[in-house]
Tab-separated table of C-alpha atoms in Angstrom:
chain	number	residue	atom	x	y	z
M	928	MET	CA	-9.380	16.572	-0.160
M	929	TYR	CA	-8.849	13.020	-2.147
M	930	ARG	CA	-5.878	13.353	-4.612
M	931	ILE	CA	-6.188	11.479	-8.146
M	932	ALA	CA	-3.109	11.283	-10.707
M	933	ILE	CA	-3.732	10.332	-14.366
M	934	CYS	CA	-0.463	9.444	-16.523
M	935	ASP	CA	-1.121	7.967	-20.365
M	936	ASP	CA	0.841	9.297	-23.341
M	937	GLU	CA	-2.825	9.616	-24.756
M	938	GLN	CA	-4.709	12.165	-24.383
M	939	LEU	CA	-7.515	10.674	-24.926
M	940	ILE	CA	-7.924	7.716	-22.326
M	941	CYS	CA	-6.559	10.536	-19.905
M	942	SER	CA	-9.495	13.132	-20.644
M	943	GLN	CA	-11.976	9.173	-21.096
M	944	ILE	CA	-10.624	8.819	-17.118
M	945	GLU	CA	-10.467	12.138	-16.124
M	946	ASN	CA	-14.514	12.495	-16.876
M	947	ILE	CA	-15.822	9.502	-15.315
M	948	ILE	CA	-13.657	10.445	-12.047
M	949	LEU	CA	-15.263	13.853	-12.110
M	950	LYS	CA	-19.160	12.569	-13.336
M	951	HIS	CA	-18.094	10.141	-10.031
M	952	ALA	CA	-17.392	12.919	-8.022
M	953	ALA	CA	-20.388	15.274	-9.497
M	954	GLU	CA	-22.972	12.719	-8.336
M	955	THR	CA	-21.090	11.719	-4.765
M	956	ASN	CA	-20.057	14.966	-3.612
M	957	GLU	CA	-16.808	13.139	-3.082
M	958	LYS	CA	-13.778	15.655	-2.740
M	959	ILE	CA	-11.871	14.381	-5.728
M	960	GLU	CA	-9.336	16.360	-7.172
M	961	THR	CA	-7.439	15.468	-10.384
M	962	GLN	CA	-4.099	15.646	-12.681
M	963	VAL	CA	-3.164	15.076	-15.879
M	964	PHE	CA	0.276	13.587	-17.324
M	965	TYR	CA	1.303	12.885	-20.357
M	966	SER	CA	4.373	10.782	-19.874
M	967	GLY	CA	5.920	8.814	-17.009
M	968	GLU	CA	8.706	11.522	-16.416
M	969	GLU	CA	6.478	14.540	-16.367
M	970	LEU	CA	4.563	12.624	-13.096
M	971	TYR	CA	7.621	11.405	-11.573
M	972	LYS	CA	9.555	14.931	-11.272
M	973	PHE	CA	6.155	15.739	-10.085
M	974	LEU	CA	6.469	13.092	-7.495
M	975	VAL	CA	9.948	14.328	-6.358
M	976	LEU	CA	9.444	17.813	-5.700
M	977	GLY	CA	7.347	16.240	-2.684
M	978	GLU	CA	3.820	16.244	-3.709
M	979	GLY	CA	1.618	12.866	-3.473
M	980	PHE	CA	-1.767	11.479	-4.718
M	981	ASP	CA	-3.917	8.598	-2.745
M	982	LEU	CA	-4.319	6.982	-5.940
M	983	ILE	CA	-2.672	6.798	-9.677
M	984	PHE	CA	-4.096	5.896	-12.529
M	985	LEU	CA	-0.578	4.753	-15.119
M	986	ASP	CA	-0.499	3.756	-17.947
M	987	ILE	CA	1.980	1.014	-18.816
M	988	GLU	CA	2.951	1.380	-22.515
M	989	MET	CA	4.687	4.691	-22.473
M	990	ARG	CA	7.689	6.240	-23.860
M	991	MET	CA	11.378	6.916	-22.092
M	992	LEU	CA	9.837	5.782	-18.357
M	993	ASN	CA	7.369	3.566	-18.501
M	994	GLY	CA	4.743	2.196	-16.211
M	995	ILE	CA	6.479	-0.472	-14.453
M	996	GLU	CA	9.810	1.951	-13.827
M	997	VAL	CA	7.736	4.646	-12.523
M	998	GLY	CA	5.798	2.039	-10.158
M	999	ARG	CA	9.303	0.685	-8.793
M	1000	ARG	CA	10.719	4.132	-8.413
M	1001	ILE	CA	7.480	4.914	-6.061
M	1002	ARG	CA	8.201	1.984	-4.284
M	1003	ASP	CA	11.613	1.020	-3.477
M	1004	GLU	CA	13.180	5.002	-4.659
M	1005	MET	CA	10.568	7.365	-2.716
M	1006	ASP	CA	10.026	4.187	0.198
M	1007	ASN	CA	6.283	5.167	-1.061
M	1008	GLN	CA	4.124	2.117	0.231
M	1009	ILE	CA	0.931	3.824	0.613
M	1010	THR	CA	0.039	4.984	-2.144
M	1011	GLN	CA	-2.153	3.495	-4.379
M	1012	ILE	CA	-1.420	2.407	-7.848
M	1013	VAL	CA	-3.902	0.865	-10.991
M	1014	TYR	CA	-1.909	0.002	-13.733
M	1015	VAL	CA	-3.661	0.600	-16.968
M	1016	SER	CA	-2.533	-1.506	-20.300
M	1017	GLY	CA	-4.075	-2.636	-24.081
M	1018	LYS	CA	-1.662	-5.736	-22.959
M	1019	ASP	CA	-2.370	-8.388	-20.153
M	1020	ASN	CA	1.493	-9.731	-20.718
M	1021	TYR	CA	3.025	-7.946	-17.767
M	1022	TYR	CA	1.710	-9.355	-14.618
M	1023	LYS	CA	5.737	-10.925	-14.156
M	1024	GLU	CA	7.609	-6.973	-13.920
M	1025	LEU	CA	4.162	-5.462	-11.811
M	1026	PHE	CA	4.482	-7.915	-8.698
M	1027	ASP	CA	7.251	-5.788	-7.089
M	1028	VAL	CA	5.035	-2.730	-7.481
M	1029	ARG	CA	1.875	-4.163	-5.621
M	1030	PRO	CA	-0.427	-2.581	-8.059
M	1031	MET	CA	-4.081	-2.821	-6.464
M	1032	HIS	CA	-5.712	-3.174	-9.662
M	1033	PHE	CA	-4.651	-4.135	-13.523
M	1034	LEU	CA	-7.702	-2.194	-16.030
M	1035	HIS	CA	-7.654	-3.725	-19.572
M	1036	LYS	CA	-8.316	-0.319	-22.705
M	1037	PRO	CA	-10.400	0.543	-23.171
M	1038	VAL	CA	-11.606	1.085	-19.516
M	1039	GLU	CA	-15.138	0.515	-18.284
M	1040	ALA	CA	-16.614	3.449	-16.100
M	1041	GLN	CA	-17.663	0.902	-13.576
M	1042	GLU	CA	-14.143	-0.632	-13.068
M	1043	ILE	CA	-12.863	3.119	-12.711
M	1044	ILE	CA	-15.672	3.976	-9.969
M	1045	GLY	CA	-14.602	0.435	-8.128
M	1046	ASP	CA	-11.100	1.036	-7.771
M	1047	ILE	CA	-11.715	4.439	-6.556
M	1048	ARG	CA	-14.092	2.973	-3.937
M	1049	LEU	CA	-11.448	0.484	-2.754
M	1050	ALA	CA	-8.725	3.123	-2.643
M	1051	MET	CA	-10.477	5.069	-0.676
M	1052	LYS	CA	-12.085	2.048	1.585
M	1053	LEU	CA	-8.506	1.141	2.125
M	1054	SER	CA	-7.220	4.928	2.924
M	1055	ASP	CA	-9.373	4.262	5.910
M	1056	LYS	CA	-7.958	0.960	6.938
M	1057	LEU	CA	-4.281	2.575	7.115
M	1058	GLY	CA	-5.918	5.819	8.488
M	1059	GLY	CA	-5.649	4.325	12.331
M	1060	VAL	CA	-3.821	5.206	15.021
M	1061	PHE	CA	-2.038	2.613	17.731
M	1062	SER	CA	-1.801	4.193	21.313
M	1063	TYR	CA	0.612	2.643	23.705
M	1064	LYS	CA	1.598	4.088	27.462
M	1065	LYS	CA	5.246	4.932	28.370
M	1066	GLY	CA	4.866	5.868	32.261
M	1067	HIS	CA	1.509	8.460	32.755
M	1068	GLU	CA	1.893	9.521	29.335
M	1069	VAL	CA	0.083	8.236	26.609
M	1070	HIS	CA	1.666	8.046	22.887
M	1071	ARG	CA	-0.070	7.672	19.471
M	1072	ILE	CA	1.305	6.578	16.210
M	1073	ASP	CA	-0.187	6.102	12.747
M	1074	VAL	CA	-0.358	2.905	11.630
M	1075	LYS	CA	0.320	3.823	8.579
M	1076	ASP	CA	4.256	4.704	9.409
M	1077	ILE	CA	4.707	1.362	11.614
M	1078	LEU	CA	6.653	-1.655	9.582
M	1079	TYR	CA	5.746	-4.271	12.870
M	1080	PHE	CA	5.863	-4.587	16.043
M	1081	GLU	CA	9.140	-7.187	18.314
M	1082	SER	CA	8.502	-7.813	21.993
M	1083	ASN	CA	11.548	-9.062	23.937
M	1084	ASN	CA	9.984	-10.519	27.332
M	1085	ARG	CA	7.959	-7.465	28.559
M	1086	GLU	CA	9.981	-4.865	26.452
M	1087	VAL	CA	7.512	-3.794	23.055
M	1088	ARG	CA	9.841	-2.242	19.990
M	1089	ILE	CA	7.736	-0.063	17.434
M	1090	VAL	CA	10.071	-0.338	14.195
M	1091	LYS	CA	8.798	2.614	12.268
M	1092	THR	CA	9.720	4.094	8.547
M	1093	ASP	CA	11.746	6.577	10.321
M	1094	ASP	CA	12.854	5.372	13.821
M	1095	ASP	CA	11.879	2.934	16.366
M	1096	GLU	CA	10.140	3.632	20.069
M	1097	ILE	CA	10.193	0.793	22.624
M	1098	PHE	CA	7.638	0.793	25.305
M	1099	TYR	CA	6.384	-2.012	27.833
M	1100	GLY	CA	3.178	-4.308	26.766
M	1101	LYS	CA	2.389	-7.535	25.641
M	1102	LEU	CA	1.914	-8.363	22.517
M	1103	ASN	CA	-1.527	-9.659	22.435
M	1104	ASP	CA	-2.766	-6.452	23.520
M	1105	VAL	CA	-1.160	-5.091	20.844
M	1106	PHE	CA	-2.435	-7.359	17.835
M	1107	LYS	CA	-6.460	-5.674	19.530
M	1108	GLN	CA	-5.457	-2.584	18.670
M	1109	VAL	CA	-4.044	-3.368	14.895
M	1110	ALA	CA	-5.306	-6.656	13.790
M	1111	LYS	CA	-8.211	-4.121	11.794
M	1112	TYR	CA	-4.987	-2.205	10.008
M	1113	TYR	CA	-3.840	-5.499	7.862
M	1114	PHE	CA	-1.142	-6.422	10.418
M	1115	MET	CA	-0.194	-10.512	10.906
M	1116	PHE	CA	0.827	-12.219	14.290
M	1117	ILE	CA	3.384	-14.345	12.017
M	1118	HIS	CA	4.879	-15.194	15.319
M	1119	LYS	CA	5.298	-14.784	18.689
M	1120	SER	CA	7.454	-12.407	19.224
M	1121	TYR	CA	6.414	-10.353	15.945
M	1122	ILE	CA	3.062	-8.695	14.514
M	1123	VAL	CA	3.578	-7.103	10.853
M	1124	ASN	CA	2.420	-4.708	9.046
M	1125	TYR	CA	0.896	-6.264	5.662
M	1126	ILE	CA	1.682	-3.068	3.868
M	1127	PHE	CA	5.139	-3.255	4.053
M	1128	VAL	CA	5.797	-6.611	3.317
M	1129	THR	CA	7.864	-7.080	0.188
M	1130	LYS	CA	8.109	-11.201	0.008
M	1131	PHE	CA	6.301	-13.314	1.239
M	1132	LYS	CA	7.630	-17.490	1.933
M	1133	TYR	CA	5.560	-19.737	3.338
M	1134	GLU	CA	8.476	-19.878	6.960
M	1135	GLU	CA	9.413	-16.073	6.377
M	1136	VAL	CA	8.555	-12.403	5.222
M	1137	THR	CA	10.841	-9.894	4.159
M	1138	MET	CA	9.892	-5.994	5.364
M	1139	SER	CA	10.354	-2.848	2.989
M	1140	ASN	CA	13.373	-2.263	5.472
M	1141	SER	CA	15.074	-5.806	4.040
M	1142	GLU	CA	14.774	-7.436	7.143
M	1143	VAL	CA	13.741	-11.108	6.890
M	1144	LEU	CA	11.469	-11.968	10.142
M	1145	PRO	CA	10.324	-15.564	10.511
M	1146	ILE	CA	7.002	-17.318	10.461
M	1147	SER	CA	6.350	-19.703	13.088
M	1148	GLN	CA	5.931	-23.257	12.323
M	1149	SER	CA	2.395	-23.207	13.875
M	1150	ARG	CA	1.124	-20.047	12.306
M	1151	ARG	CA	2.182	-21.160	8.544
M	1152	LYS	CA	-1.093	-21.985	7.328
M	1153	SER	CA	-3.163	-19.584	8.978
M	1154	ILE	CA	-0.978	-16.508	8.095
M	1155	ARG	CA	-0.867	-17.943	4.365
M	1156	GLU	CA	-5.194	-17.977	4.215
M	1157	LEU	CA	-4.733	-14.683	5.126
M	1158	GLN	CA	-2.477	-13.765	2.561
M	1159	ILE	CA	-4.708	-15.305	0.315
M	1160	ARG	CA	-7.298	-13.038	1.566
M	1161	PHE	CA	-5.704	-9.755	1.928
M	1162	GLU	CA	-4.755	-10.293	-1.969
M	1163	LYS	CA	-8.490	-10.809	-3.044
M	1164	GLU	CA	-9.535	-8.016	-1.077
M	1165	GLY	CA	-6.977	-5.706	-3.320
M	1166	VAL	CA	-5.744	-4.672	-0.203
M	1167	LEU	CA	-2.355	-3.775	-2.447
């Protein structure tokens, strides 16, 4: 089941978006579940209880807890880098504030059905990209980790450290072999010692990246141009 939240203090907008989604689900036979919230506080309280969504259509200009603050809490307080956020607003002067939240898209009111459907399809495509598994050997045992839980790989001689959202793992191997497995899941080979998950990069500089755990990792001089090009490509694809 693909779960979509709609949060807007205008009931008409919520109804419009929900009707578009449900009609699309019926026409495509997609298993989609929707839930509507009429305030940022209502959505936030629901998320705090541990409930999750794959995609959130989120109004910016709401009273009390606005959409930008809800987005920041999702990304920072809850450390949720996976849920896709599409902002909906009648104004377009929020781009600077939205940078840290890394929304997938920004829609202008009044909403258009094709834009809503396009965002659903893109979000589903991205969830498939994030749904892969990385496997490695320790002794004679094969271990498997969801790529969505991996921040980055670090190599030290023959030892590879997997830095995850909750803990670390170490195995013996080569980063080149690691990259062959994870490149298609939006990982970037930024340095001979580091492969990072683009999903968890919170800040890009030409010579370094900052990860969601506040670690700052170098981009080697020889890779800076190609990494910059890759970053631009991912942004155009709407990865985040």
